[in-house]
Short mmCIF file of C-alpha atoms in Angstrom, two decimals:
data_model
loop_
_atom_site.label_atom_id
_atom_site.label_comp_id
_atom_site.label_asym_id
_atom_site.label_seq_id
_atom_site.Cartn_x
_atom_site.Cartn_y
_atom_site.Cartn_z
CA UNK C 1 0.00 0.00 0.00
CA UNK C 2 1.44 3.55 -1.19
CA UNK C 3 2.17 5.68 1.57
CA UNK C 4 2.20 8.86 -0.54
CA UNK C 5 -0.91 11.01 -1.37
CA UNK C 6 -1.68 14.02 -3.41
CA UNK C 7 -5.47 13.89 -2.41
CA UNK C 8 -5.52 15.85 1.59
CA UNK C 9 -3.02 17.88 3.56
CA UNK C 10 -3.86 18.03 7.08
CA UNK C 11 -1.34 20.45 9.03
CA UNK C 12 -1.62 23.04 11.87
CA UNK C 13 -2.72 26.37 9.75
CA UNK C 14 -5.95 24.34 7.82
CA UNK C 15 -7.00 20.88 5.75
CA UNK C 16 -6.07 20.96 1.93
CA UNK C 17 -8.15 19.37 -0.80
CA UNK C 18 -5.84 18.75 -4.00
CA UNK C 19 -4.36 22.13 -3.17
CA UNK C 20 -6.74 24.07 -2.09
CA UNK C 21 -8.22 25.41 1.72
CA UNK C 22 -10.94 24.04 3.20
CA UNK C 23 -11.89 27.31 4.60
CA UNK C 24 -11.91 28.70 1.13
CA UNK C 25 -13.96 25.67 -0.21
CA UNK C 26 -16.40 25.72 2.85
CA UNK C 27 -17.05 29.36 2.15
CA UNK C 28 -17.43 29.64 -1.49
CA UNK C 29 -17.89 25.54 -3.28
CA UNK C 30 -20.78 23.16 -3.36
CA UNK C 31 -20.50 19.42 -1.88
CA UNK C 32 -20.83 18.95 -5.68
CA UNK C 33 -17.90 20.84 -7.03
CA UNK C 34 -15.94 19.31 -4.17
CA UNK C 35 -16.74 15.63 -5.11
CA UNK C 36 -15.60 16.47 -8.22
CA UNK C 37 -12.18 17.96 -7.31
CA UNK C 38 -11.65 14.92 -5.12
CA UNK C 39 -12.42 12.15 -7.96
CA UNK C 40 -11.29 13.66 -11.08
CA UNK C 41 -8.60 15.40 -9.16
CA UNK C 42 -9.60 19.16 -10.53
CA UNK C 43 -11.80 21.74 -10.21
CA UNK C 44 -14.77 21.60 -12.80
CA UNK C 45 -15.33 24.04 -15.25
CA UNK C 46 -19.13 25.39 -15.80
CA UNK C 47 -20.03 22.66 -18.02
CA UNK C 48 -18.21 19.62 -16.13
CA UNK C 49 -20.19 20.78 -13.30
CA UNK C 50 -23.37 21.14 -14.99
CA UNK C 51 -22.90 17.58 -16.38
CA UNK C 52 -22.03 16.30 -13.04
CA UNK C 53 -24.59 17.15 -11.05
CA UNK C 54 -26.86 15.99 -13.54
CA UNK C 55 -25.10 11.91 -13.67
CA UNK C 56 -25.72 12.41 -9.75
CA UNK C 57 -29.04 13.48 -10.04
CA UNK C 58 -29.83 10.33 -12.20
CA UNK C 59 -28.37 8.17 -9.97
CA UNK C 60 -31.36 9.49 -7.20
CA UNK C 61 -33.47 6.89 -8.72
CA UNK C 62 -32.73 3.40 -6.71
CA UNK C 63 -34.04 -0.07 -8.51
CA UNK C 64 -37.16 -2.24 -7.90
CA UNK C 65 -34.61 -5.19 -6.44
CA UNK C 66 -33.27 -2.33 -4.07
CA UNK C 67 -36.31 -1.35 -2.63
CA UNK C 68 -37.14 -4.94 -2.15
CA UNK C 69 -34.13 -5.47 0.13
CA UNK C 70 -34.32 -1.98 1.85
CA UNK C 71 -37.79 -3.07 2.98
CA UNK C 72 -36.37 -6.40 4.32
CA UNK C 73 -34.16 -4.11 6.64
CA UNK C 74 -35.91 -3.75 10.13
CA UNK C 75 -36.29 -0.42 11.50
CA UNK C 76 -33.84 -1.15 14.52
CA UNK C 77 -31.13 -1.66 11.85
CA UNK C 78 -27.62 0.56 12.11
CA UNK C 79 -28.27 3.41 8.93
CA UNK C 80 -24.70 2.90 8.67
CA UNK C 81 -25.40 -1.10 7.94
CA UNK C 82 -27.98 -0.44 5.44
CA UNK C 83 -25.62 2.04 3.34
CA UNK C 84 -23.34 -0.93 3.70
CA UNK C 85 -25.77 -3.52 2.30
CA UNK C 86 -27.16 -1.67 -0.62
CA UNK C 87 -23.23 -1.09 -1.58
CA UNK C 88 -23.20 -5.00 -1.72
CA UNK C 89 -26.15 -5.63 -3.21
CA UNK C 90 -25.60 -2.98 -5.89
CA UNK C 91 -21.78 -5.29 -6.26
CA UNK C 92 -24.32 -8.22 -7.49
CA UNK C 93 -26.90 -6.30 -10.04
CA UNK C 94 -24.04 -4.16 -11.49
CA UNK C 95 -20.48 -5.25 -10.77
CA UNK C 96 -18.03 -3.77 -11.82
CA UNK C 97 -16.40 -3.81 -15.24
CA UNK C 98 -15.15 -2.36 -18.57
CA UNK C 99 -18.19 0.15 -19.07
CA UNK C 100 -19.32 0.05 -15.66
CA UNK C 101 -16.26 1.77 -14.03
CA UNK C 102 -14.60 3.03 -11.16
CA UNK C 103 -16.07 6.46 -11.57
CA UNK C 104 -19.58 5.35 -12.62
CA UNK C 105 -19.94 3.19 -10.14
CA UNK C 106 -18.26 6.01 -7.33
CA UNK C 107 -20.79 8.31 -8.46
CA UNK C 108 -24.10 6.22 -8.32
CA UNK C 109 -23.05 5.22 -4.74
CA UNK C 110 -22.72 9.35 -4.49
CA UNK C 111 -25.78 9.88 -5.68
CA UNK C 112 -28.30 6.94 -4.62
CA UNK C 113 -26.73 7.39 -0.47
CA UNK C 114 -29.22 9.38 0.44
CA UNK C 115 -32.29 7.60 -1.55
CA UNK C 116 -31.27 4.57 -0.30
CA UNK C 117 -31.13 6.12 3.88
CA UNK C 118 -34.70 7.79 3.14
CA UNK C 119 -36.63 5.22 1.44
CA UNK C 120 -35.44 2.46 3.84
CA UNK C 121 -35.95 5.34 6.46
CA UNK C 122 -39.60 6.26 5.85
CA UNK C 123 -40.18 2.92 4.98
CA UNK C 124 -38.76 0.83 8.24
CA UNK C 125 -40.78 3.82 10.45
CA UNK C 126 -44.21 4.06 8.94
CA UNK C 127 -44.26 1.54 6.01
CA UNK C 128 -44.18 4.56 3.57
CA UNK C 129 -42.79 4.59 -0.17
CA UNK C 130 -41.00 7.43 -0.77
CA UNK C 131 -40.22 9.16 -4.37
CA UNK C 132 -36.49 9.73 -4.17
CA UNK C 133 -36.16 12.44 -7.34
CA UNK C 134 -36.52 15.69 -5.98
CA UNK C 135 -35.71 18.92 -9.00
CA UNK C 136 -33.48 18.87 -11.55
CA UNK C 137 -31.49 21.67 -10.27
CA UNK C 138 -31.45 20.26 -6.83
CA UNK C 139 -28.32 20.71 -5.00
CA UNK C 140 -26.92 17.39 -3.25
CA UNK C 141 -27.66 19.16 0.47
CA UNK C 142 -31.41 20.45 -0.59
CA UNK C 143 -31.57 16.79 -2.47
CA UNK C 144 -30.86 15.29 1.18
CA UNK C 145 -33.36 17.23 3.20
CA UNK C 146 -36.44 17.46 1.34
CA UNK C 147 -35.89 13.54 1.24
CA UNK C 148 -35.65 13.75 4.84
CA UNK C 149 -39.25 16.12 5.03
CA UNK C 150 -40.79 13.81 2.58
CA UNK C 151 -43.84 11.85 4.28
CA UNK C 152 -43.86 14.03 7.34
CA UNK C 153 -47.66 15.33 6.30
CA UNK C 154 -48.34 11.43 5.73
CA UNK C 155 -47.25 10.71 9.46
CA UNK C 156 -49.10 13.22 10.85
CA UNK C 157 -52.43 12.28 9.37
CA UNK C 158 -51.74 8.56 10.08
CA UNK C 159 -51.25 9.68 13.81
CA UNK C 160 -54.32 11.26 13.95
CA UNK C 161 -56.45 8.50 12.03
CA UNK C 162 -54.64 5.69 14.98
CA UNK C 163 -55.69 8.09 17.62
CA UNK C 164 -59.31 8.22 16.49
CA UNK C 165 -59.47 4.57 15.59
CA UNK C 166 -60.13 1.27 17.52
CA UNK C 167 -57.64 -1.50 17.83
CA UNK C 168 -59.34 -3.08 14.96
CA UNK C 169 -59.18 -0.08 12.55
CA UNK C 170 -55.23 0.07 13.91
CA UNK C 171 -54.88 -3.14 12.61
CA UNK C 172 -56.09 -2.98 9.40
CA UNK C 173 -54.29 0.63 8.99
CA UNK C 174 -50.83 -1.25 9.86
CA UNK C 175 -51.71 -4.05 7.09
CA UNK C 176 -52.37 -1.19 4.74
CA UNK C 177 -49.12 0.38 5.10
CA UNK C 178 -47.19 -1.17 2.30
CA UNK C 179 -50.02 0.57 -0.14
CA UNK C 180 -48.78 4.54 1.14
CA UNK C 181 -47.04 6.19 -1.22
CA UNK C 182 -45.35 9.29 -1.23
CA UNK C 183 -44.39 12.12 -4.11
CA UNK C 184 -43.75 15.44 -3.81
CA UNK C 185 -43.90 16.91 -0.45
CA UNK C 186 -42.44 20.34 -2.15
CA UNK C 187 -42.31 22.51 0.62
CA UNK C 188 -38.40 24.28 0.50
CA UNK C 189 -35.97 23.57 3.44
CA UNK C 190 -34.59 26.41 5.30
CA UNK C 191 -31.53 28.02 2.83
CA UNK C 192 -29.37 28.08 5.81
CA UNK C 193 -30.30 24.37 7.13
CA UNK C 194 -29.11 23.73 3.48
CA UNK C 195 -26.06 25.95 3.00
CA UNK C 196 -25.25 24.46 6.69
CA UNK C 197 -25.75 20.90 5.73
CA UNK C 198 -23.50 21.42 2.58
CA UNK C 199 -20.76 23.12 4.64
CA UNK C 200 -20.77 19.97 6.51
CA UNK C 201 -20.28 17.64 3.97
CA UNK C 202 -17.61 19.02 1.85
CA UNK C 203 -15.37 19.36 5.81
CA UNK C 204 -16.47 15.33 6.34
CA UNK C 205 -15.81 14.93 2.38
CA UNK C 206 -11.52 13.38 3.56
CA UNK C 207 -9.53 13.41 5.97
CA UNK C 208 -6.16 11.87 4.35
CA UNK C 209 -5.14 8.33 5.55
CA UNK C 210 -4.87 9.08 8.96
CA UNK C 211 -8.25 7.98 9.39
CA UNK C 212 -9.16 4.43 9.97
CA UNK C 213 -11.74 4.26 7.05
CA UNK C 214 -9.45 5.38 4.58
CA UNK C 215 -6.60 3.42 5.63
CA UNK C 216 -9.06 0.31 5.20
CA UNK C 217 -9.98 1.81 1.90
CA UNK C 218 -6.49 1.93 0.59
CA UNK C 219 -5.80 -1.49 2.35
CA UNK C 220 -8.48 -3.08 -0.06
CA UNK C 221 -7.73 -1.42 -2.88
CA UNK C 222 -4.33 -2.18 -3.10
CA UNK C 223 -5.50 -5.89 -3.61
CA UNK C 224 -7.11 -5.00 -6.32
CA UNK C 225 -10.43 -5.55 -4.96
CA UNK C 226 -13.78 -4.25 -6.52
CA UNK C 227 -14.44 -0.78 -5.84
CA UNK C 228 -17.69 -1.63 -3.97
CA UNK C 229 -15.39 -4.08 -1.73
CA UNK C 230 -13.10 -1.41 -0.88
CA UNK C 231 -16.42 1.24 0.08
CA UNK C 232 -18.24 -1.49 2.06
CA UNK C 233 -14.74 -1.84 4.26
CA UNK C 234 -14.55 1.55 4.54
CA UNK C 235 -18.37 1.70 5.80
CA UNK C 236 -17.96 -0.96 8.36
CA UNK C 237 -14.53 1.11 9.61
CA UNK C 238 -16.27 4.51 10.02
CA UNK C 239 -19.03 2.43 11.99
CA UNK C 240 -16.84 2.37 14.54
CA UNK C 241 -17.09 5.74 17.20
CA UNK C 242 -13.17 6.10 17.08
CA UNK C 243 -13.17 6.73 13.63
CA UNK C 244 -12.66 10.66 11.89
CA UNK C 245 -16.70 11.33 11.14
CA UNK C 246 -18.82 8.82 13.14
CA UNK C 247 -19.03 10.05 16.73
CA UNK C 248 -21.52 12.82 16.06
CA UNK C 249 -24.52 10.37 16.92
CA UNK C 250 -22.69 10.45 20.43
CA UNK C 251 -22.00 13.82 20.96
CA UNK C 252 -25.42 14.45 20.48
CA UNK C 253 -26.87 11.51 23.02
CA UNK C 254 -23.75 13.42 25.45
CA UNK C 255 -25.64 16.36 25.17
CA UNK C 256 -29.66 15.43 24.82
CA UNK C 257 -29.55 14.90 29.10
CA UNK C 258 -28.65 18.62 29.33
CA UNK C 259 -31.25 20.82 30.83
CA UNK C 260 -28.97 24.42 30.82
CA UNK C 261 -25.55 24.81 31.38
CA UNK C 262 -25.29 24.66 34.66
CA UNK C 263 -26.70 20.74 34.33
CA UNK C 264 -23.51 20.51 31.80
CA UNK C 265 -20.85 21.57 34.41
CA UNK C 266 -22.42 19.35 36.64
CA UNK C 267 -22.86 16.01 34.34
CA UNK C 268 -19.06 16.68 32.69
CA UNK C 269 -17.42 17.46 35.47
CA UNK C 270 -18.92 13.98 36.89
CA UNK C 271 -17.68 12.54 34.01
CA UNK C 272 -14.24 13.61 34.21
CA UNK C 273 -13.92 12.38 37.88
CA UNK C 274 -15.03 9.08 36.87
CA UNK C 275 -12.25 8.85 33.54
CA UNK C 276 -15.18 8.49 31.51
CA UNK C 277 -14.90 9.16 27.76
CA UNK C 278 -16.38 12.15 26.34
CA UNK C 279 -16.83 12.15 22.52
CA UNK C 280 -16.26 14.96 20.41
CA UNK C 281 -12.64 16.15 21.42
CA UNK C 282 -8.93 15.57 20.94
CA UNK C 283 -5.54 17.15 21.91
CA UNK C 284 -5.13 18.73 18.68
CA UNK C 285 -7.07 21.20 16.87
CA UNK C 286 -9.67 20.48 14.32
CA UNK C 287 -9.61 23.10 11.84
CA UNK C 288 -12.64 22.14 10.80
CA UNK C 289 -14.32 22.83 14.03
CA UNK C 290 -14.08 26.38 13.71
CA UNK C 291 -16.01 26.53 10.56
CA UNK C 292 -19.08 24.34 11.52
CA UNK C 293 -18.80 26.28 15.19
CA UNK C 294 -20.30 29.37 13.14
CA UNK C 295 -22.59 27.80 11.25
CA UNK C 296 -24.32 26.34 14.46
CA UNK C 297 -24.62 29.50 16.06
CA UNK C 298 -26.70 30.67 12.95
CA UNK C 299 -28.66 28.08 13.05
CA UNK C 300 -29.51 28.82 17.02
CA UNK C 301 -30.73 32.04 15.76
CA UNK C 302 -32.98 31.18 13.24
CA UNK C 303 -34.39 28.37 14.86
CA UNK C 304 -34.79 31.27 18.26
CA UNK C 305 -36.35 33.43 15.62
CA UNK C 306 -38.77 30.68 13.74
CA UNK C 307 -40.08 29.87 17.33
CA UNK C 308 -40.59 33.35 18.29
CA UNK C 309 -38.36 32.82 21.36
CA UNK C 310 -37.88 36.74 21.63
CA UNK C 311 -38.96 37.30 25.82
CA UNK C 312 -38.05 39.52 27.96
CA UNK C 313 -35.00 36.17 28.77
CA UNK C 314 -31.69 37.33 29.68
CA UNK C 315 -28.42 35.56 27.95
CA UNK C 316 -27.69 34.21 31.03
CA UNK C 317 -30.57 32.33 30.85
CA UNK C 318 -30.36 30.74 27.62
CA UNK C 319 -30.39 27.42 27.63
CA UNK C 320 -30.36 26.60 24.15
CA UNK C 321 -28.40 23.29 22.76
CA UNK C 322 -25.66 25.80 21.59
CA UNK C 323 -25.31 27.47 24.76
CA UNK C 324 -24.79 24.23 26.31
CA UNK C 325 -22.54 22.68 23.83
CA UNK C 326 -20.13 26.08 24.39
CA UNK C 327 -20.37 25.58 27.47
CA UNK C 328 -19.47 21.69 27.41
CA UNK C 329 -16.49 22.93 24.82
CA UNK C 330 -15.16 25.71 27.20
CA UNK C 331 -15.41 23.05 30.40
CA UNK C 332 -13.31 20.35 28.69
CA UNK C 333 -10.51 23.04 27.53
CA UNK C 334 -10.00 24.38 31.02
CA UNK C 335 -10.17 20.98 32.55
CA UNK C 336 -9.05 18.97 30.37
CA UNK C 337 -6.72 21.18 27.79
CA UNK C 338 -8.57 18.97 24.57
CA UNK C 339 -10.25 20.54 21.82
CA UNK C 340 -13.78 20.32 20.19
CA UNK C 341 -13.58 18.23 16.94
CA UNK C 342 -15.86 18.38 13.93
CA UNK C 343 -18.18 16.49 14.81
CA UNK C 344 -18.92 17.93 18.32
CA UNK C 345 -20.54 21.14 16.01
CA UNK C 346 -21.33 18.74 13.27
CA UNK C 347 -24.28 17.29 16.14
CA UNK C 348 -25.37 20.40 17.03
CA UNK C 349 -25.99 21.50 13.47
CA UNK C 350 -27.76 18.21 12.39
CA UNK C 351 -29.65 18.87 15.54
CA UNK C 352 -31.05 22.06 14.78
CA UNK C 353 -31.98 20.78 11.03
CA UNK C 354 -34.16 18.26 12.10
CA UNK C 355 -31.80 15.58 11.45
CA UNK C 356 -32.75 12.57 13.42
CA UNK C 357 -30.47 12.13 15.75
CA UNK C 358 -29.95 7.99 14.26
CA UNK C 359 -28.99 9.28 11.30
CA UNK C 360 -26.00 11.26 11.89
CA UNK C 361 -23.38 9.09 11.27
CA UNK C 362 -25.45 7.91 7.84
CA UNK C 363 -24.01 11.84 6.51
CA UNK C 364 -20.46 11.57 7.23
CA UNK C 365 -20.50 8.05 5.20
CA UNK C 366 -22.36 9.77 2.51
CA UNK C 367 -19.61 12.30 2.22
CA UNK C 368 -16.63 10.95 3.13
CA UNK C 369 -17.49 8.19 -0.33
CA UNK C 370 -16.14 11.24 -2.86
CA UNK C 371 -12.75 10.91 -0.39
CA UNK C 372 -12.80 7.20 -0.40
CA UNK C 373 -13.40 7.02 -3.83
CA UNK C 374 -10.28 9.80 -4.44
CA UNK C 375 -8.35 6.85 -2.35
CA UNK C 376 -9.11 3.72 -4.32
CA UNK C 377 -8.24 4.93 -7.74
CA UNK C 378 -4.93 6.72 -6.45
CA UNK C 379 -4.21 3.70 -5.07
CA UNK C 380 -4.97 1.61 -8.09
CA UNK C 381 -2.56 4.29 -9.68
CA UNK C 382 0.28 3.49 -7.42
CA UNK C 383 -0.07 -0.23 -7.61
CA UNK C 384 1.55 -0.77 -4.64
CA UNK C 385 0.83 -3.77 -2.25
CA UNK C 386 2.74 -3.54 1.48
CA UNK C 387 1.17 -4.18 4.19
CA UNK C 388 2.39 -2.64 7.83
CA UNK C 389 4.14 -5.47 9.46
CA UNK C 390 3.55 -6.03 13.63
CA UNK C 391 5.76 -6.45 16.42
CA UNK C 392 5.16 -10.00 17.46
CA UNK C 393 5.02 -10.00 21.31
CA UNK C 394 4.11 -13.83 21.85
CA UNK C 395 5.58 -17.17 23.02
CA UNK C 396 8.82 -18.57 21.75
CA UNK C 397 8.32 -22.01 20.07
CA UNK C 398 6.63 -24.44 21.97
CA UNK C 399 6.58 -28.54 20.76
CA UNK C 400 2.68 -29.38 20.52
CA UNK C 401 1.83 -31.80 23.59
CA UNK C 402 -1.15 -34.30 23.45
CA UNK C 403 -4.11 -32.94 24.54
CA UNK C 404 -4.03 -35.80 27.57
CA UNK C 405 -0.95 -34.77 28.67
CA UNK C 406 -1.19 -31.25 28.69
CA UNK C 407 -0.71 -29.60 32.74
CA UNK C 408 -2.01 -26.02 33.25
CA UNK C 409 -1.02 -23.67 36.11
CA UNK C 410 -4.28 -21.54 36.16
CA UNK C 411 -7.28 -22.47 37.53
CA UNK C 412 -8.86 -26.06 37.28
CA UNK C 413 -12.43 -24.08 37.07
CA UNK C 414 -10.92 -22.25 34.01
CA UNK C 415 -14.12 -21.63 31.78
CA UNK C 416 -13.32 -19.36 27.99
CA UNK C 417 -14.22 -15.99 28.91
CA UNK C 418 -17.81 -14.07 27.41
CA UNK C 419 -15.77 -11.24 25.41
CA UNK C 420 -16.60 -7.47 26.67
CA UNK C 421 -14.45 -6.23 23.51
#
């Protein structure tokens, strides 16, 4: 496996895409333009973008067999597990070959992510069929959350029809569920939920190889494995809370129990006296925090605003999630010296979008794919294969005894351990 990379920079001053600031792209790019400059290694002109965003677009429409399997899928079901089965089941129906290539197939996993969350999403929760198009000119963020909106009005008027009905009306409502049906629920997202939800992907878009999911990516690919082998490893990687992207779902479930700040000093400090771990911070700084940081605070004013929360409160009584997720970040640098990450602000601005709160780390897998997919065909390019060797730390060699004569020091009522890995 190469160890050299012209994809990410990741220094003290900032993060580098191909060359360019992530402050700069964050400000003034789409999620789009970035997945392009990742892949194709450039940014696009006009037209390149143009025709991008429209192969993406296409690739919003999931197969029949899909659905099929994504209504299989229970509702209790990891999101990150079902973006990893649809990658493999996709691997079956349309492997990968000569004119279905790496970048085709790197950009239908782009742009079938999130129709493949929602309509399993709506689905699993009240047995409803979503239409995953949305408009033409759609960006990838607005794309995401009218997805995300679509079937609300249908669950509110089921709601009400179960609360006026008996137990046998409920039951013949639940056997009718696989006949809803959803289209266009057309009502526009909030610009900034959407200018704050593409701000978010494009800084969870890579992270260089330093992160556990990439390094798995790489790792498969320079096997020469299928590209959708080398995603679903990457998938199952970022699952995991230590990974660069996936802990937002528990930074927000950190800070749910908070009633005001106050309650936070309280429940951290607890925490810290106990050595528990707290998610959402590191020694070094995140440059990327910074940027997200901003974008929550606007979001805790329009969402103050849309509720008309404009009393005669004082500041010092605010005890709004952003308020209390300051306070949590000012707490663990005085205590502790550690830093906020990404996704400490990343769970505060799903929050505040109406994200469920399940489906956070579903959005850093849906980006971070344009960084993977940078990965595998660099690697490919490279075509290197060298694995990291390890330090072996076990027994010298031993002659094999027979299993009757074998004597053991430790105790007779030795039973193999339940694992709490």
């Amino acid at each position: 496996m190469s160890n050299e990379s012209n994809i990410c920079l990741v220094n003290e001053d900032s993060i580098y895409y191909r060359g360019y600031d992530i402050k700069d792209l964050a400000a003034v790019s789409s999620f789009e333009e970035v997945s392009f400059l990742l892949i194709y290694g450039k940014l696009p002109r006009n037209e390149e973008l143009i025709e991008y965003r429209s192969e993406l677009q296409h690739y919003r429409y999931i197969p029949e067999s899909l659905k099929q399997v994504l209504e299989r899928i229970p509702i209790y079901a990891h999101p990150i597990d079902v973006l990893k089965t649809a990658c493999s089941f996709y691997s079956t129906i349309s492997p990968e070959s000569k004119q279905n290539d790496i970048y085709r197939i790197g950009n239908r996993l782009i742009g079938s992510f999130p129709s493949i969350l929602f309509y399993w999403y709506h689905f699993s929760s009240n047995g409803i069929r979503i239409n995953t198009q949305t408009k033409v000119n759609d960006s990838f963020a607005r794309h995401f959350l009218k997805l995300l909106n679509r079937g609300n009005n249908n669950n509110n008027n089921n709601n009400n029809n179960n609360n006026n009905n008996n137990n046998n009306n409920n039951n013949n409502n639940n056997n009718n569920n696989n006949d809803k049906f959803t289209t266009e629920q057309e009502e526009e997202p909030i610009l900034e939920y959407v200018k704050a939800l593409d701000v978010s992907l494009i800084l969870y878009a890579e992270h260089g190889i330093e992160t556990a999911s990439t390094f798995s990516c790489r790792l498969s690919a320079s096997t020469r494995s299928d590209v959708y082998s080398c995603i679903g490893s990457s998938i199952g990687t970022m699952k995991g809370v230590l990974d660069d992207g996936s802990s937002s779902e528990a930074v927000m479930y950190l800070l749910q129990p908070m009633k005001s700040p106050e309650d936070a000093d309280k429940k951290i400090m607890k925490m810290i006296k106990n050595k528990q771990r707290i998610i959402g911070f590191s020694n070094e700084i995140d440059q990327r925090t910074s940027i997200i940081k901003e974008w929550s605070k606007q979001l805790s004013i329009i969402n103050k605003n849309k509720n008309n929360c404009d009393d005669d409160d004082d500041d010092d009584d605010d005890n709004s999630l952003q308020t209390i997720s300051e306070r949590v970040e000012e707490i663990m640098f005085d205590v502790l010296k550690v830093h906020a990450n990404v996704d400490f602000f990343n769970a505060t601005v799903f929050h505040q979008s109406n994200i469920p709160t399940r489906l956070f780390s579903a959005i850093s897998v849906i980006a971070r794919t344009t960084g993977w997919m940078a990965n595998i065909i660099e690697q490919r390019c490279q075509s290197k294969n060298s694995l990291p060797s390890l330090l072996y730390t076990g027994s010298d060699p031993i002659p094999f005894t027979p299993i009757n004569e074998r004597v053991y020091f430790h105790n007779e009522n030795f039973k193999i351990p339940n694992s709490n890995l």
